[in-house]
mmCIF file of C-alpha atoms in Angstrom:
data_model
loop_
_atom_site.group_PDB
_atom_site.id
_atom_site.type_symbol
_atom_site.label_atom_id
_atom_site.label_comp_id
_atom_site.label_asym_id
_atom_site.label_seq_id
_atom_site.Cartn_x
_atom_site.Cartn_y
_atom_site.Cartn_z
ATOM 1 C CA UNK A 1 -20.392 -5.214 0.100
ATOM 2 C CA UNK A 2 -19.056 -4.484 3.566
ATOM 3 C CA UNK A 3 -18.752 -7.318 6.084
ATOM 4 C CA UNK A 4 -19.122 -6.301 9.733
ATOM 5 C CA UNK A 5 -18.060 -8.461 12.680
ATOM 6 C CA UNK A 6 -17.276 -8.078 16.377
ATOM 7 C CA UNK A 7 -20.134 -5.728 17.302
ATOM 8 C CA UNK A 8 -22.945 -6.222 19.812
ATOM 9 C CA UNK A 9 -25.526 -8.706 18.595
ATOM 10 C CA UNK A 10 -28.139 -5.979 18.052
ATOM 11 C CA UNK A 11 -28.004 -2.340 16.985
ATOM 12 C CA UNK A 12 -29.314 -0.231 19.841
ATOM 13 C CA UNK A 13 -31.368 2.916 19.423
ATOM 14 C CA UNK A 14 -28.309 4.861 20.607
ATOM 15 C CA UNK A 15 -26.348 3.961 17.491
ATOM 16 C CA UNK A 16 -25.888 6.514 14.733
ATOM 17 C CA UNK A 17 -25.778 5.005 11.251
ATOM 18 C CA UNK A 18 -24.442 6.922 8.268
ATOM 19 C CA UNK A 19 -23.818 5.892 4.689
ATOM 20 C CA UNK A 20 -21.522 7.803 2.380
ATOM 21 C CA UNK A 21 -21.217 6.988 -1.281
ATOM 22 C CA UNK A 22 -19.267 8.220 -4.238
ATOM 23 C CA UNK A 23 -21.510 7.621 -7.236
ATOM 24 C CA UNK A 24 -20.633 9.421 -10.430
ATOM 25 C CA UNK A 25 -23.614 9.338 -12.791
ATOM 26 C CA UNK A 26 -24.603 11.450 -15.769
ATOM 27 C CA UNK A 27 -28.291 11.496 -14.740
ATOM 28 C CA UNK A 28 -28.577 10.968 -10.992
ATOM 29 C CA UNK A 29 -32.375 10.899 -11.098
ATOM 30 C CA UNK A 30 -32.240 7.559 -12.925
ATOM 31 C CA UNK A 31 -30.783 5.806 -9.877
ATOM 32 C CA UNK A 32 -32.514 3.862 -7.129
ATOM 33 C CA UNK A 33 -30.070 3.544 -4.209
ATOM 34 C CA UNK A 34 -30.770 1.014 -1.450
ATOM 35 C CA UNK A 35 -28.944 -0.388 1.559
ATOM 36 C CA UNK A 36 -29.359 -4.097 2.276
ATOM 37 C CA UNK A 37 -28.985 -5.995 5.561
ATOM 38 C CA UNK A 38 -30.377 -9.413 6.456
ATOM 39 C CA UNK A 39 -32.951 -9.720 3.697
ATOM 40 C CA UNK A 40 -34.145 -6.163 4.259
ATOM 41 C CA UNK A 41 -33.819 -3.296 1.779
ATOM 42 C CA UNK A 42 -33.870 0.310 2.921
ATOM 43 C CA UNK A 43 -34.229 3.049 0.288
ATOM 44 C CA UNK A 44 -31.738 5.887 0.520
ATOM 45 C CA UNK A 45 -32.850 7.605 -2.678
ATOM 46 C CA UNK A 46 -35.509 6.599 -5.182
ATOM 47 C CA UNK A 47 -34.790 8.346 -8.479
ATOM 48 C CA UNK A 48 -33.888 11.714 -6.950
ATOM 49 C CA UNK A 49 -31.615 14.332 -8.426
ATOM 50 C CA UNK A 50 -33.455 14.911 -11.693
ATOM 51 C CA UNK A 51 -31.327 15.145 -14.828
ATOM 52 C CA UNK A 52 -28.428 16.571 -12.807
ATOM 53 C CA UNK A 53 -25.055 14.833 -12.949
ATOM 54 C CA UNK A 54 -22.963 13.570 -10.034
ATOM 55 C CA UNK A 55 -25.173 14.752 -7.158
ATOM 56 C CA UNK A 56 -24.353 11.608 -5.123
ATOM 57 C CA UNK A 57 -20.592 11.735 -5.643
ATOM 58 C CA UNK A 58 -19.728 12.136 -1.943
ATOM 59 C CA UNK A 59 -23.212 12.224 -0.402
ATOM 60 C CA UNK A 60 -23.660 11.395 3.282
ATOM 61 C CA UNK A 61 -27.034 9.887 4.174
ATOM 62 C CA UNK A 62 -27.980 10.330 7.836
ATOM 63 C CA UNK A 63 -31.270 10.387 9.734
ATOM 64 C CA UNK A 64 -30.423 13.695 11.420
ATOM 65 C CA UNK A 65 -29.781 15.619 8.183
ATOM 66 C CA UNK A 66 -31.898 18.771 7.819
ATOM 67 C CA UNK A 67 -33.294 17.969 4.344
ATOM 68 C CA UNK A 68 -34.637 14.689 3.011
ATOM 69 C CA UNK A 69 -33.682 13.142 -0.308
ATOM 70 C CA UNK A 70 -37.142 13.837 -1.719
ATOM 71 C CA UNK A 71 -36.975 17.586 -0.920
ATOM 72 C CA UNK A 72 -33.316 18.394 -1.558
ATOM 73 C CA UNK A 73 -32.693 21.186 -4.127
ATOM 74 C CA UNK A 74 -30.318 19.230 -6.395
ATOM 75 C CA UNK A 75 -27.928 21.112 -8.680
ATOM 76 C CA UNK A 76 -25.860 19.840 -11.584
ATOM 77 C CA UNK A 77 -22.397 18.625 -10.516
ATOM 78 C CA UNK A 78 -22.954 19.765 -6.908
ATOM 79 C CA UNK A 79 -22.808 17.050 -4.249
ATOM 80 C CA UNK A 80 -25.995 16.767 -2.192
ATOM 81 C CA UNK A 81 -24.864 16.317 1.389
ATOM 82 C CA UNK A 82 -25.855 15.638 4.071
ATOM 83 C CA UNK A 83 -29.318 14.360 3.263
ATOM 84 C CA UNK A 84 -31.898 12.313 5.117
ATOM 85 C CA UNK A 85 -32.594 9.000 3.371
ATOM 86 C CA UNK A 86 -36.080 8.263 2.085
ATOM 87 C CA UNK A 87 -36.396 5.477 4.638
ATOM 88 C CA UNK A 88 -35.151 5.822 8.207
ATOM 89 C CA UNK A 89 -31.750 4.161 8.812
ATOM 90 C CA UNK A 90 -33.044 3.516 12.323
ATOM 91 C CA UNK A 91 -35.220 0.798 10.804
ATOM 92 C CA UNK A 92 -32.129 -1.369 11.272
ATOM 93 C CA UNK A 93 -32.200 -0.936 15.070
ATOM 94 C CA UNK A 94 -32.487 -4.266 16.895
ATOM 95 C CA UNK A 95 -30.983 -6.098 13.916
ATOM 96 C CA UNK A 96 -27.678 -7.934 14.139
ATOM 97 C CA UNK A 97 -25.078 -5.755 12.381
ATOM 98 C CA UNK A 98 -22.554 -8.616 12.178
ATOM 99 C CA UNK A 99 -23.343 -9.491 8.599
ATOM 100 C CA UNK A 100 -22.822 -8.479 5.003
ATOM 101 C CA UNK A 101 -24.099 -4.975 4.282
ATOM 102 C CA UNK A 102 -24.678 -4.241 0.597
ATOM 103 C CA UNK A 103 -25.365 -1.132 -1.388
ATOM 104 C CA UNK A 104 -27.691 -1.751 -4.341
ATOM 105 C CA UNK A 105 -27.911 0.732 -7.188
ATOM 106 C CA UNK A 106 -30.367 0.277 -10.012
ATOM 107 C CA UNK A 107 -30.137 2.509 -13.071
ATOM 108 C CA UNK A 108 -33.869 2.635 -13.833
ATOM 109 C CA UNK A 109 -33.355 4.335 -17.194
ATOM 110 C CA UNK A 110 -30.101 3.009 -18.659
ATOM 111 C CA UNK A 111 -29.524 5.905 -21.053
ATOM 112 C CA UNK A 112 -26.796 7.486 -18.932
ATOM 113 C CA UNK A 113 -23.579 6.191 -17.505
ATOM 114 C CA UNK A 114 -22.332 5.847 -13.980
ATOM 115 C CA UNK A 115 -19.853 4.211 -11.661
ATOM 116 C CA UNK A 116 -19.848 3.566 -7.945
ATOM 117 C CA UNK A 117 -16.360 4.511 -6.818
ATOM 118 C CA UNK A 118 -16.865 3.434 -3.185
ATOM 119 C CA UNK A 119 -19.185 3.563 -0.219
ATOM 120 C CA UNK A 120 -18.657 3.800 3.515
ATOM 121 C CA UNK A 121 -20.923 2.620 6.318
ATOM 122 C CA UNK A 122 -20.377 4.124 9.766
ATOM 123 C CA UNK A 123 -21.864 2.593 12.930
ATOM 124 C CA UNK A 124 -21.200 4.915 15.857
ATOM 125 C CA UNK A 125 -22.210 4.399 19.479
ATOM 126 C CA UNK A 126 -23.317 1.427 21.556
#
């Protein structure tokens, strides 16, 4: 969880949002990765990466990335970055960013192992 305070009361359409995460997982395609703000979930990746390991261990999700999460050519132990999330980060425009932001990861098939080392949310602009 990241707690944000001291920003304008609403995210404008001029803001650039990015999420970076370091998720080591033996089968990345088992993971559903979502960002949460004010009772609203936004899907970054829904079981992408196939049976490849560690493809999200440094990934930057950004709306302007050239390839989306559902079309990225994932490779074993190669970080997929930057990628466009499955749902537009801009869906959070006009929401109050001064809140708790959470990253939710669900291991849909718990046969592998994984650990979230850290994540970073960047809000750039006015």
